[in-house]
CSV table of C-alpha atoms in Angstrom, one decimal:
chain,number,residue,atom,x,y,z
L,126,SER,CA,0.0,-0.1,0.2
L,127,SER,CA,3.1,2.2,-0.3
L,128,PRO,CA,2.5,5.0,-2.8
L,129,PRO,CA,4.6,5.2,-5.4
L,130,VAL,CA,7.9,6.8,-5.5
L,131,ARG,CA,8.6,9.5,-8.2
L,132,LEU,CA,12.9,9.6,-8.8
L,133,PHE,CA,12.8,12.4,-11.5
L,134,SER,CA,10.8,15.9,-11.8
L,135,PRO,CA,11.2,18.6,-14.3
L,136,SER,CA,13.7,21.0,-14.3
L,137,ARG,CA,12.5,24.3,-12.7
L,138,THR,CA,10.4,22.5,-10.2
L,139,ALA,CA,10.7,22.4,-6.3
L,140,ASP,CA,12.0,18.9,-6.1
L,141,ALA,CA,13.8,18.7,-9.9
L,142,GLN,CA,15.6,15.7,-10.5
L,143,PHE,CA,16.4,14.4,-14.4
L,144,ALA,CA,19.3,13.4,-16.4
L,145,GLN,CA,20.5,14.5,-19.8
L,146,PHE,CA,22.4,13.7,-22.7
L,147,GLY,CA,23.6,15.7,-25.7
L,148,TRP,CA,26.7,17.2,-27.3
L,149,VAL,CA,29.2,20.3,-26.5
L,150,GLY,CA,30.6,22.3,-29.8
L,151,ALA,CA,29.9,25.4,-31.6
L,152,VAL,CA,27.0,23.5,-33.4
L,153,ALA,CA,25.4,21.7,-31.0
L,154,PRO,CA,21.9,21.6,-30.0
L,155,PRO,CA,21.3,24.2,-27.5
L,156,ALA,CA,19.4,24.3,-24.0
L,157,THR,CA,16.5,25.8,-25.7
L,158,ALA,CA,16.4,23.4,-28.9
L,159,LEU,CA,13.0,22.0,-29.4
L,160,TRP,CA,12.9,18.5,-30.5
L,161,THR,CA,10.0,16.5,-32.4
L,162,ALA,CA,9.4,13.2,-31.1
L,163,ASP,CA,8.2,10.0,-33.6
L,164,ARG,CA,5.8,9.0,-31.0
L,165,PRO,CA,4.0,10.8,-28.0
L,166,THR,CA,4.9,7.3,-25.6
L,167,LEU,CA,7.6,5.3,-24.8
L,168,THR,CA,7.7,1.6,-23.8
L,169,THR,CA,9.7,-1.2,-23.4
L,170,ALA,CA,8.6,-2.4,-26.8
L,171,THR,CA,8.4,1.1,-28.5
L,172,PRO,CA,11.9,3.2,-28.5
L,173,VAL,CA,11.3,7.2,-29.0
L,174,THR,CA,13.4,9.1,-31.2
L,175,LEU,CA,13.6,13.0,-30.9
L,176,SER,CA,15.3,14.6,-33.7
L,177,TRP,CA,16.5,18.4,-34.1
L,178,THR,CA,17.7,19.9,-37.1
L,179,SER,CA,20.9,22.8,-36.7
L,180,PRO,CA,20.8,25.8,-39.1
L,181,GLN,CA,23.9,24.4,-41.0
L,182,GLY,CA,21.7,21.5,-41.8
L,183,LEU,CA,22.8,19.0,-39.3
L,184,VAL,CA,20.6,16.3,-38.1
L,185,PHE,CA,20.8,15.0,-34.5
L,186,ARG,CA,18.9,12.4,-33.5
L,187,GLN,CA,18.5,10.5,-30.3
L,188,LYS,CA,16.7,7.0,-30.1
L,189,ILE,CA,15.7,6.1,-26.2
L,190,SER,CA,14.3,2.8,-25.3
L,191,ALA,CA,14.1,1.3,-21.9
L,192,ASP,CA,13.8,-2.0,-20.6
L,193,LYS,CA,11.1,-3.5,-17.7
L,194,ASP,CA,13.9,-2.3,-15.1
L,195,PHE,CA,14.0,1.3,-16.0
L,196,LEU,CA,17.9,1.0,-17.8
L,197,PHE,CA,17.4,3.0,-20.9
L,198,THR,CA,19.7,2.8,-23.7
L,199,VAL,CA,20.1,6.3,-25.4
L,200,GLU,CA,21.8,6.2,-29.2
L,201,GLN,CA,22.7,9.4,-30.4
L,202,SER,CA,23.6,10.2,-34.0
L,203,ILE,CA,24.4,13.3,-35.7
L,204,THR,CA,24.0,12.9,-39.7
L,205,ASN,CA,26.6,15.9,-41.4
L,206,PRO,CA,25.2,16.8,-45.2
L,207,GLY,CA,27.7,19.4,-45.4
L,208,ALA,CA,31.0,19.7,-47.4
L,209,ALA,CA,33.2,20.2,-44.0
L,210,PRO,CA,33.5,18.1,-40.9
L,211,VAL,CA,32.6,18.8,-37.7
L,212,ALA,CA,33.9,17.9,-34.3
L,213,LEU,CA,31.6,17.8,-31.2
L,214,GLN,CA,31.7,16.3,-27.4
L,215,PRO,CA,29.3,13.8,-26.2
L,216,PHE,CA,28.1,14.6,-22.8
L,217,GLY,CA,25.5,13.1,-19.8
L,218,LEU,CA,24.6,14.4,-16.6
L,219,VAL,CA,22.3,13.8,-13.9
L,220,SER,CA,21.1,16.6,-11.5
L,221,ARG,CA,18.9,17.4,-8.7
L,222,ARG,CA,17.8,20.5,-6.7
L,223,GLY,CA,18.6,20.1,-3.1
L,224,GLU,CA,19.7,17.3,-1.0
L,225,ALA,CA,18.3,13.8,-0.9
L,226,PRO,CA,17.0,12.7,2.5
L,227,ALA,CA,19.8,11.7,4.8
L,228,ALA,CA,19.9,8.2,5.7
L,229,GLU,CA,21.5,6.2,8.9
L,230,VAL,CA,25.1,6.0,9.4
L,231,ASN,CA,27.2,4.4,7.1
L,232,VAL,CA,24.8,4.7,4.3
L,233,HIS,CA,26.2,7.4,1.4
L,234,VAL,CA,23.4,9.4,-0.1
L,235,GLY,CA,24.6,11.5,-2.5
L,236,PRO,CA,27.1,12.0,-5.7
L,237,ILE,CA,28.6,8.5,-6.6
L,238,GLY,CA,30.6,6.9,-8.9
L,239,VAL,CA,33.1,4.4,-10.3
L,240,LEU,CA,35.5,5.8,-12.3
L,241,ASN,CA,39.0,4.2,-13.4
L,242,ASP,CA,37.4,1.1,-11.2
L,243,THR,CA,37.7,3.0,-8.2
L,244,LEU,CA,34.3,3.8,-5.9
L,245,LYS,CA,33.9,7.3,-5.4
L,246,ASP,CA,31.4,8.0,-2.9
L,247,SER,CA,32.6,9.2,0.6
L,248,ASP,CA,34.5,12.1,-1.0
L,249,LEU,CA,31.6,13.4,-2.9
L,250,GLU,CA,29.6,14.3,-0.1
L,251,PHE,CA,27.1,17.3,-0.2
L,252,GLU,CA,28.6,19.3,2.2
L,253,LYS,CA,32.1,18.6,0.4
L,254,LEU,CA,30.9,19.9,-2.6
L,255,ARG,CA,29.3,23.0,-0.8
L,256,GLU,CA,32.6,24.0,0.9
L,257,GLU,CA,35.3,23.1,-1.7
L,258,GLY,CA,34.0,23.3,-4.9
L,259,PRO,CA,34.1,21.0,-7.8
L,260,GLN,CA,35.6,17.5,-7.7
L,261,ARG,CA,36.8,16.5,-11.1
L,262,VAL,CA,38.0,12.5,-12.0
L,263,THR,CA,39.7,11.8,-15.6
L,264,SER,CA,38.5,8.0,-16.3
L,265,THR,CA,38.3,5.9,-19.4
L,266,GLY,CA,34.5,4.4,-19.1
L,267,GLY,CA,32.7,3.6,-15.5
L,268,TRP,CA,29.4,5.6,-14.6
L,269,LEU,CA,28.2,8.6,-12.3
L,270,GLY,CA,25.2,10.0,-10.6
L,271,LEU,CA,23.3,10.2,-7.8
L,272,THR,CA,21.7,7.9,-5.0
L,273,GLU,CA,19.4,7.4,-2.3
L,274,LYS,CA,19.4,4.6,0.3
L,275,TYR,CA,17.2,2.7,-1.9
L,276,TRP,CA,17.0,4.9,-5.2
L,277,LEU,CA,20.3,5.5,-8.1
L,278,ALA,CA,20.1,7.4,-10.6
L,279,ALA,CA,23.4,6.7,-13.0
L,280,SER,CA,24.5,8.0,-16.5
L,281,VAL,CA,26.9,5.4,-18.2
L,282,PRO,CA,29.2,6.3,-20.9
L,283,ASP,CA,30.5,4.4,-23.9
L,284,GLN,CA,32.8,2.2,-21.7
L,285,LYS,CA,35.4,2.8,-24.3
L,286,ALA,CA,35.6,6.3,-24.1
L,287,LYS,CA,37.8,8.6,-22.4
L,288,ILE,CA,35.9,11.1,-20.0
L,289,ASN,CA,36.4,14.1,-17.9
L,290,ALA,CA,34.0,13.5,-14.8
L,291,THR,CA,32.8,16.4,-12.6
L,292,PHE,CA,30.8,16.7,-9.4
L,293,GLN,CA,29.7,20.3,-8.6
L,294,TYR,CA,26.9,22.5,-6.7
L,295,ALA,CA,25.6,25.6,-7.9
L,296,ALA,CA,22.8,27.8,-6.9
L,297,GLY,CA,21.0,24.9,-4.5
L,298,GLN,CA,21.7,22.4,-7.7
L,299,TYR,CA,23.7,19.2,-7.3
L,300,GLN,CA,25.1,17.7,-10.7
L,301,ALA,CA,27.5,15.0,-11.5
L,302,ASP,CA,28.5,15.0,-15.3
L,303,TRP,CA,30.9,13.3,-17.7
L,304,LEU,CA,32.2,14.8,-21.3
L,305,ALA,CA,33.8,12.2,-23.5
L,306,ASP,CA,36.8,13.3,-26.4
L,307,ALA,CA,35.7,15.3,-29.3
L,308,ILE,CA,34.2,13.0,-31.9
L,309,THR,CA,34.9,14.2,-35.6
L,310,VAL,CA,31.5,14.0,-38.2
L,311,PRO,CA,32.8,13.8,-41.6
L,312,ALA,CA,31.4,15.4,-44.5
L,313,GLY,CA,28.5,13.6,-45.6
L,314,GLY,CA,29.0,11.1,-42.9
L,315,ARG,CA,27.1,9.9,-39.9
L,316,VAL,CA,28.5,9.1,-36.2
L,317,VAL,CA,26.8,7.7,-33.5
L,318,SER,CA,27.5,7.8,-29.7
L,319,THR,CA,25.4,5.1,-27.2
L,320,ALA,CA,25.2,5.7,-23.5
L,321,ARG,CA,23.0,4.0,-20.6
L,322,LEU,CA,20.9,5.6,-17.9
L,323,PHE,CA,20.0,3.6,-14.6
L,324,ALA,CA,17.1,5.1,-12.9
L,325,GLY,CA,15.4,3.1,-10.4
L,326,ALA,CA,15.8,0.8,-7.3
L,327,LYS,CA,19.2,-0.8,-6.1
L,328,ASP,CA,17.5,-4.6,-6.2
L,329,VAL,CA,20.7,-6.6,-5.8
L,330,ASP,CA,19.7,-9.4,-8.2
L,331,LEU,CA,19.0,-6.2,-10.7
L,332,ILE,CA,22.3,-4.6,-10.1
L,333,ASP,CA,24.3,-7.5,-9.9
L,334,ARG,CA,22.5,-8.7,-13.3
L,335,TYR,CA,23.6,-4.8,-14.9
L,336,THR,CA,27.1,-5.5,-13.4
L,337,GLU,CA,27.6,-8.4,-15.6
L,338,ALA,CA,26.0,-7.0,-18.4
L,339,GLY,CA,29.1,-4.2,-18.5
L,340,ILE,CA,28.2,-1.6,-16.3
L,341,PRO,CA,31.5,-1.8,-14.1
L,342,ARG,CA,30.9,-2.3,-10.5
L,343,LEU,CA,27.1,-0.7,-10.7
L,344,ASP,CA,27.2,-3.4,-7.4
L,345,LYS,CA,29.0,-0.9,-5.5
L,346,ALA,CA,25.8,1.8,-5.3
L,347,VAL,CA,24.5,-0.2,-2.7
L,348,SER,CA,26.3,0.5,0.7
L,349,TRP,CA,27.5,-2.8,2.2
L,350,GLY,CA,30.2,-1.2,3.8
L,351,TRP,CA,33.4,-2.8,5.1
L,352,PHE,CA,31.7,-6.4,5.6
L,353,GLU,CA,30.2,-6.8,2.1
L,354,VAL,CA,32.0,-10.0,1.7
L,355,ILE,CA,29.6,-11.7,4.7
L,356,ALA,CA,26.9,-9.4,4.0
L,357,LYS,CA,26.1,-10.1,0.5
L,358,PRO,CA,25.9,-14.1,1.2
L,359,ILE,CA,23.5,-13.2,4.8
L,360,PHE,CA,21.5,-11.2,1.8
L,361,HIS,CA,21.4,-14.0,-0.7
L,362,LEU,CA,20.5,-16.6,2.2
L,363,LEU,CA,17.6,-14.4,3.8
L,364,ASP,CA,16.2,-13.5,0.4
L,365,PHE,CA,16.3,-17.4,-0.3
L,366,LEU,CA,14.5,-18.0,3.3
L,367,PHE,CA,12.2,-15.2,2.4
L,368,LYS,CA,11.2,-16.6,-0.7
L,369,PHE,CA,10.5,-20.2,0.9
L,370,THR,CA,8.8,-18.6,3.6
L,371,GLY,CA,6.5,-15.7,2.3
L,372,ASN,CA,7.5,-13.9,5.7
L,373,PHE,CA,10.6,-11.7,6.4
L,374,GLY,CA,10.4,-12.4,9.8
L,375,VAL,CA,9.9,-15.9,9.8
L,376,ALA,CA,13.0,-15.4,7.4
L,377,ILE,CA,15.1,-13.6,9.8
L,378,ILE,CA,14.4,-16.1,12.7
L,379,GLY,CA,15.1,-19.3,10.5
L,380,LEU,CA,18.8,-17.1,9.4
L,381,THR,CA,19.4,-16.5,12.9
L,382,LEU,CA,19.1,-20.4,13.7
L,383,ILE,CA,21.1,-20.9,10.6
L,384,VAL,CA,23.9,-19.1,12.0
L,385,ARG,CA,23.8,-20.1,15.5
L,386,ALA,CA,24.1,-23.6,14.0
L,387,ILE,CA,27.1,-22.8,11.9
L,388,MET,CA,28.8,-21.6,15.5
L,389,PHE,CA,27.3,-24.2,17.6
L,390,PRO,CA,30.8,-26.0,18.1
L,391,ILE,CA,32.1,-22.7,19.1
L,392,ALA,CA,29.8,-21.5,21.1
L,393,ASN,CA,29.3,-25.0,22.9
L,394,LYS,CA,33.2,-24.7,24.0
L,395,GLN,CA,32.1,-21.0,25.1
L,396,TYR,CA,29.3,-22.0,27.2
L,397,GLU,CA,31.1,-25.1,28.7
L,398,SER,CA,34.3,-23.0,30.3
L,399,MET,CA,31.5,-20.3,31.5
L,400,ALA,CA,29.5,-22.9,33.2
L,401,LYS,CA,33.0,-24.5,34.6
L,402,ILE,CA,33.8,-20.8,35.8
L,403,ARG,CA,30.4,-20.7,37.2
L,404,VAL,CA,31.5,-23.9,39.1
L,405,ILE,CA,34.7,-22.9,40.4
L,406,GLY,CA,33.7,-19.3,41.0
L,407,PRO,CA,33.1,-20.0,44.7
L,408,ARG,CA,36.6,-21.0,44.8
L,409,MET,CA,37.9,-18.1,43.2
L,410,LYS,CA,35.9,-15.6,45.8
L,411,ALA,CA,37.4,-17.4,48.5
L,412,ILE,CA,41.0,-17.2,47.5
L,413,GLN,CA,40.3,-13.1,47.0
L,414,GLU,CA,39.1,-13.2,50.5
L,415,LYS,CA,42.1,-15.0,51.4
L,416,TYR,CA,44.5,-13.1,50.4
L,417,GLY,CA,42.9,-9.8,50.4
L,418,ASP,CA,45.2,-7.1,49.3
L,419,ASP,CA,47.7,-9.5,47.8
L,420,LYS,CA,46.5,-8.8,44.2
L,421,LEU,CA,48.9,-10.6,42.7
L,422,ARG,CA,49.0,-13.9,44.5
L,423,ALA,CA,45.4,-14.0,44.5
L,424,GLN,CA,45.7,-13.9,40.4
L,425,GLN,CA,48.5,-16.7,40.8
L,426,GLU,CA,46.4,-19.0,42.6
L,427,ILE,CA,43.5,-18.4,40.8
L,428,MET,CA,45.6,-19.2,37.2
L,429,ALA,CA,46.2,-22.2,39.0
L,430,ILE,CA,42.9,-23.3,39.4
L,431,TYR,CA,42.2,-22.5,35.6
L,432,LYS,CA,45.2,-24.7,34.7
L,433,ASN,CA,44.0,-27.5,37.1
L,434,GLU,CA,40.1,-27.5,36.0
L,435,LYS,CA,41.2,-27.1,32.2
L,436,VAL,CA,39.3,-23.9,32.3
L,437,ASN,CA,40.1,-20.9,29.4
L,438,PRO,CA,38.4,-18.1,30.7
L,439,LEU,CA,39.2,-16.2,27.1
L,440,ALA,CA,37.1,-18.9,25.6
L,441,GLY,CA,34.2,-16.7,25.8
L,442,CYS,CA,35.7,-14.3,23.8
L,443,LEU,CA,35.8,-15.9,20.2
L,444,PRO,CA,32.2,-16.3,19.3
L,445,ILE,CA,31.5,-12.5,20.7
L,446,LEU,CA,34.4,-11.6,18.1
L,447,LEU,CA,33.1,-14.0,15.8
L,448,GLN,CA,29.3,-12.6,15.4
L,449,ILE,CA,30.9,-8.8,15.4
L,450,PRO,CA,30.8,-9.1,11.8
L,451,ILE,CA,27.8,-11.3,11.3
L,452,PHE,CA,25.9,-8.8,13.3
L,453,TYR,CA,27.2,-5.9,11.8
L,454,ALA,CA,26.9,-7.8,8.3
L,455,LEU,CA,23.0,-8.3,8.9
L,456,TYR,CA,22.7,-4.8,10.2
L,457,LYS,CA,23.9,-3.7,6.8
L,458,THR,CA,21.6,-6.3,5.1
L,459,LEU,CA,18.4,-4.9,6.8
L,460,LEU,CA,19.3,-1.4,6.8
L,461,ILE,CA,19.7,-1.0,2.9
L,462,SER,CA,18.1,-4.0,1.1
L,463,ILE,CA,15.0,-2.4,-0.6
L,464,GLU,CA,13.9,-6.1,-0.6
L,465,MET,CA,13.0,-5.8,3.1
L,466,ARG,CA,11.1,-2.0,3.1
L,467,HIS,CA,7.9,-2.7,4.0
L,468,GLN,CA,7.9,-6.0,4.9
L,469,PRO,CA,5.6,-6.9,7.4
L,470,PHE,CA,6.1,-10.2,10.2
L,471,VAL,CA,3.1,-10.2,12.6
L,472,LEU,CA,0.6,-8.5,14.4
L,473,TRP,CA,1.6,-4.4,14.5
L,474,LEU,CA,5.0,-5.2,13.0
L,475,THR,CA,4.2,-4.3,9.5
L,476,ASP,CA,7.7,-2.7,8.3
L,477,LEU,CA,10.4,-4.6,9.6
L,478,SER,CA,12.7,-1.9,8.1
L,479,ALA,CA,11.5,0.7,10.5
L,480,PRO,CA,11.7,0.6,14.9
L,481,ASP,CA,9.2,-1.0,16.5
L,482,PRO,CA,6.3,1.3,16.8
L,483,LEU,CA,4.2,-0.2,19.7
L,484,THR,CA,5.9,1.4,22.7
L,485,PRO,CA,4.3,1.8,26.4
L,486,LEU,CA,4.8,5.3,26.3
L,487,ASN,CA,1.8,5.9,24.0
L,488,LEU,CA,0.1,3.4,26.0
L,489,PHE,CA,0.4,1.0,22.6
L,490,GLY,CA,-0.7,3.7,20.5
L,491,LEU,CA,-4.2,4.8,22.2
L,492,ILE,CA,-2.6,8.0,22.6
L,493,ALA,CA,-1.9,10.0,19.6
L,494,TRP,CA,1.6,11.2,20.0
L,495,GLN,CA,5.1,9.3,18.9
L,496,PRO,CA,7.8,9.7,21.2
L,497,PRO,CA,11.3,10.4,20.4
L,498,ALA,CA,13.0,7.9,18.8
L,499,PHE,CA,16.0,7.5,21.3
L,500,ILE,CA,12.9,7.1,24.2
L,501,ALA,CA,10.7,5.1,22.0
L,502,LEU,CA,10.7,1.8,23.8
L,503,GLY,CA,9.0,-0.9,21.6
L,504,VAL,CA,7.9,-4.2,22.5
L,505,LEU,CA,10.9,-5.8,20.7
L,506,PRO,CA,13.9,-3.2,22.3
L,507,ILE,CA,12.0,-4.2,26.0
L,508,LEU,CA,12.2,-7.8,25.1
L,509,LEU,CA,15.8,-7.4,24.2
L,510,GLY,CA,16.6,-5.7,27.4
L,511,VAL,CA,14.6,-8.4,29.4
L,512,THR,CA,16.6,-11.5,27.5
L,513,MET,CA,20.2,-9.6,27.9
L,514,TRP,CA,19.2,-9.4,31.5
L,515,LEU,CA,17.9,-13.2,31.9
L,516,GLN,CA,21.8,-13.7,29.6
L,517,GLN,CA,23.9,-12.2,32.7
L,518,LYS,CA,22.0,-13.8,35.4
L,519,LEU,CA,22.7,-17.3,34.0
L,520,SER,CA,26.4,-16.6,33.3
L,521,PRO,CA,29.3,-16.1,36.1
L,522,ALA,CA,29.4,-13.2,37.8
L,523,GLN,CA,32.0,-10.5,37.6
L,524,MET,CA,34.7,-10.7,40.1
L,525,ASP,CA,35.7,-6.9,40.1
L,526,PRO,CA,32.6,-5.1,41.3
L,527,VAL,CA,33.2,-2.2,39.2
L,528,GLN,CA,32.3,-4.5,36.3
L,529,GLN,CA,29.9,-5.9,38.0
L,530,GLN,CA,28.1,-2.6,38.0
L,531,VAL,CA,28.7,-2.4,34.2
L,532,PHE,CA,27.0,-5.7,33.4
L,533,ALA,CA,24.3,-4.8,35.2
L,534,LEU,CA,23.6,-1.5,33.3
L,535,MET,CA,24.4,-2.9,30.0
L,536,PRO,CA,21.1,-4.6,29.0
L,537,TRP,CA,19.1,-1.4,29.9
L,538,LEU,CA,21.3,0.7,28.0
L,539,PHE,CA,21.2,-1.5,25.1
L,540,MET,CA,17.6,-1.3,25.3
L,541,PHE,CA,17.3,2.4,24.7
L,542,PHE,CA,20.2,2.0,22.1
L,543,MET,CA,18.6,-0.5,19.9
L,544,ALA,CA,14.7,1.1,20.4
L,545,PRO,CA,15.5,3.3,16.7
L,546,PHE,CA,17.0,0.6,14.9
L,547,ALA,CA,15.1,-1.7,12.3
L,548,ALA,CA,12.5,-3.9,14.0
L,549,GLY,CA,14.4,-6.8,12.0
L,550,LEU,CA,17.3,-6.4,13.6
L,551,GLN,CA,15.8,-6.1,17.3
L,552,LEU,CA,14.4,-9.5,16.1
L,553,TYR,CA,17.2,-11.3,15.0
L,554,TRP,CA,18.6,-10.0,18.5
L,555,CYS,CA,16.1,-11.2,20.6
L,556,VAL,CA,16.0,-14.8,19.0
L,557,ASN,CA,19.3,-15.0,19.3
L,558,ASN,CA,19.2,-14.1,22.8
L,559,LEU,CA,16.6,-16.9,23.6
L,560,VAL,CA,18.8,-19.5,21.7
L,561,SER,CA,21.7,-17.9,24.0
L,562,ILE,CA,19.6,-18.6,27.2
L,563,ALA,CA,18.4,-21.9,26.3
L,564,GLN,CA,21.9,-23.6,25.5
L,565,GLN,CA,23.3,-21.7,28.7
L,566,LEU,CA,20.5,-23.8,30.8
L,567,TYR,CA,21.5,-26.8,29.4
L,568,MET,CA,25.3,-25.9,30.3
L,569,ASN,CA,24.3,-25.1,33.9
L,570,ARG,CA,22.6,-28.3,34.5
L,571,LYS,CA,25.7,-30.2,33.0
L,572,TYR,CA,27.7,-28.4,35.3
L,573,PRO,CA,26.0,-27.6,38.4
L,574,ALA,CA,27.7,-25.4,41.1
L,575,PRO,CA,28.8,-26.4,44.4
L,576,ALA,CA,25.6,-26.1,47.0
L,577,THR,CA,27.8,-24.8,49.6
L,578,PRO,CA,30.4,-22.5,48.5
L,579,PRO,CA,34.0,-23.1,50.8
L,580,SER,CA,35.2,-20.7,52.8
L,581,ALA,CA,38.4,-18.7,52.7
L,582,ALA,CA,39.7,-21.0,55.8
L,583,VAL,CA,39.5,-24.3,54.1
L,584,ILE,CA,40.9,-23.5,50.4
L,585,ASP,CA,44.0,-25.3,49.6
L,586,VAL,CA,46.5,-23.3,48.7
L,587,LYS,CA,50.2,-24.2,48.8
L,588,PRO,CA,52.7,-21.4,48.9
L,589,ASN,CA,55.3,-20.8,46.5
L,590,PRO,CA,58.4,-22.0,47.9
L,591,PRO,CA,60.7,-19.1,48.8
L,592,LYS,CA,63.4,-17.7,46.3
L,593,PRO,CA,66.6,-17.4,47.9
L,594,ALA,CA,67.7,-14.1,48.9
L,595,GLY,CA,71.2,-13.9,47.1
L,596,PRO,CA,74.4,-16.0,46.1
L,597,LYS,CA,75.4,-18.4,49.0
L,598,PRO,CA,78.3,-17.8,51.4
L,599,ALA,CA,81.4,-18.8,50.2
L,600,GLY,CA,83.0,-21.8,52.3
L,601,PRO,CA,85.9,-24.0,52.8
L,602,LYS,CA,85.6,-26.7,49.5
L,603,PRO,CA,85.2,-30.3,50.4
L,604,PRO,CA,88.0,-32.5,50.4
L,605,ALA,CA,89.0,-34.4,47.5
L,606,PRO,CA,88.3,-38.2,47.2
L,607,ARG,CA,91.0,-40.4,47.6
L,608,ALA,CA,91.5,-43.1,45.2
L,609,ASN,CA,91.3,-45.8,47.8
L,610,ALA,CA,88.3,-44.7,49.4
L,611,GLY,CA,85.8,-47.1,47.6
L,612,ARG,CA,88.4,-50.1,48.6
L,613,ARG,CA,87.7,-48.8,52.4
L,614,ARG,CA,84.1,-48.9,51.9
L,615,LYS,CA,84.3,-52.3,50.3
């Protein structure tokens, strides 16, 4: 039920955004040239040819064709009936008035391009163009344009042409354009220059297909970020599960379970180590009480317990480190993939790409007031905080009181931190927490803690042998053994 999205609007309108192709030169068509169309409507089956004749008799034509996915092919031709050759330069541009709506962090919005096989985005921010002036790049082929979170307008020159690309801002208008080297039209001859324009949604499969069809690295228009090597496979798996189940929320739950199944051997080691630490926790606490301020001695004895019980205190770090890139990749997938845009789950979750809308602050929608994003705690963020708190209750307590306080606050801080994020991401985290709780409960039953912790007085800790204070004092040397000593003993 989402309304149609209008990507292009004519120039001199409030939200002007448009593309243009043409020629630069003394006899090129001016901006006020009135072109004639051979038919009134452009469809995927019927291209439209625009024509204009110059005062010198040169005939300019633009044959515009389009496929069903908004890739336009513009074939520009010049026919020179005169007696002298003419040189002109083909160009293409994409222009818009004002800035595109700002997206989330790490999602590029604004001028973009791939030139010399290199992605240009971070150095082409709107603010940078305003403050530092035009940015110019020379390239052979490539593409350039303007991008939003879900939409892209990219002008694609002939891939064999050498071009001068320019990104600029002037009088409220942002523009990305290219100008190719001059082409000579011989007397009585005709030349053709072909360019393309993509103006549509950044559907991943579609963008990949156009990349394979010859638009170099067009797939870079999707802001995958640092973990693209993980994010794209996760997207394709999520997309497959969505097509299989028909529900994006169910697909996210399936993805969570698959990721946890793959990481099960490592996570199992983590929870086994945590369970053992929980078992030996009372002994460690008693050691700290026994040695008081002697931190070094207490640490030595605790490390001895780790060694005797075959416990690795760092075993829990590896699964967390492995999940960081997976979580970030999923975050980017849910954030930028148009495939998830406006996808419902169940009940009140009608858009998994938006934050959970149901919050107790407006009595779950009974009050016509939308609280600010950072305090708009939906049901999923609250569930996320509660499940994190349960995880901590099942985990070994931190020995340091300061760390205990920090860890005690983390679930409730994350609850507020995650509130503005997409509900799909919150759903993933909640399901992940529930799986972790089930795994921790199993391990705690397998390695139960002692019913009565030992007191500090009964902890058996062997003292380290005292080290000598210095070199032994020199004394008289013992007499050398005599040769017949052995015979006397015999």
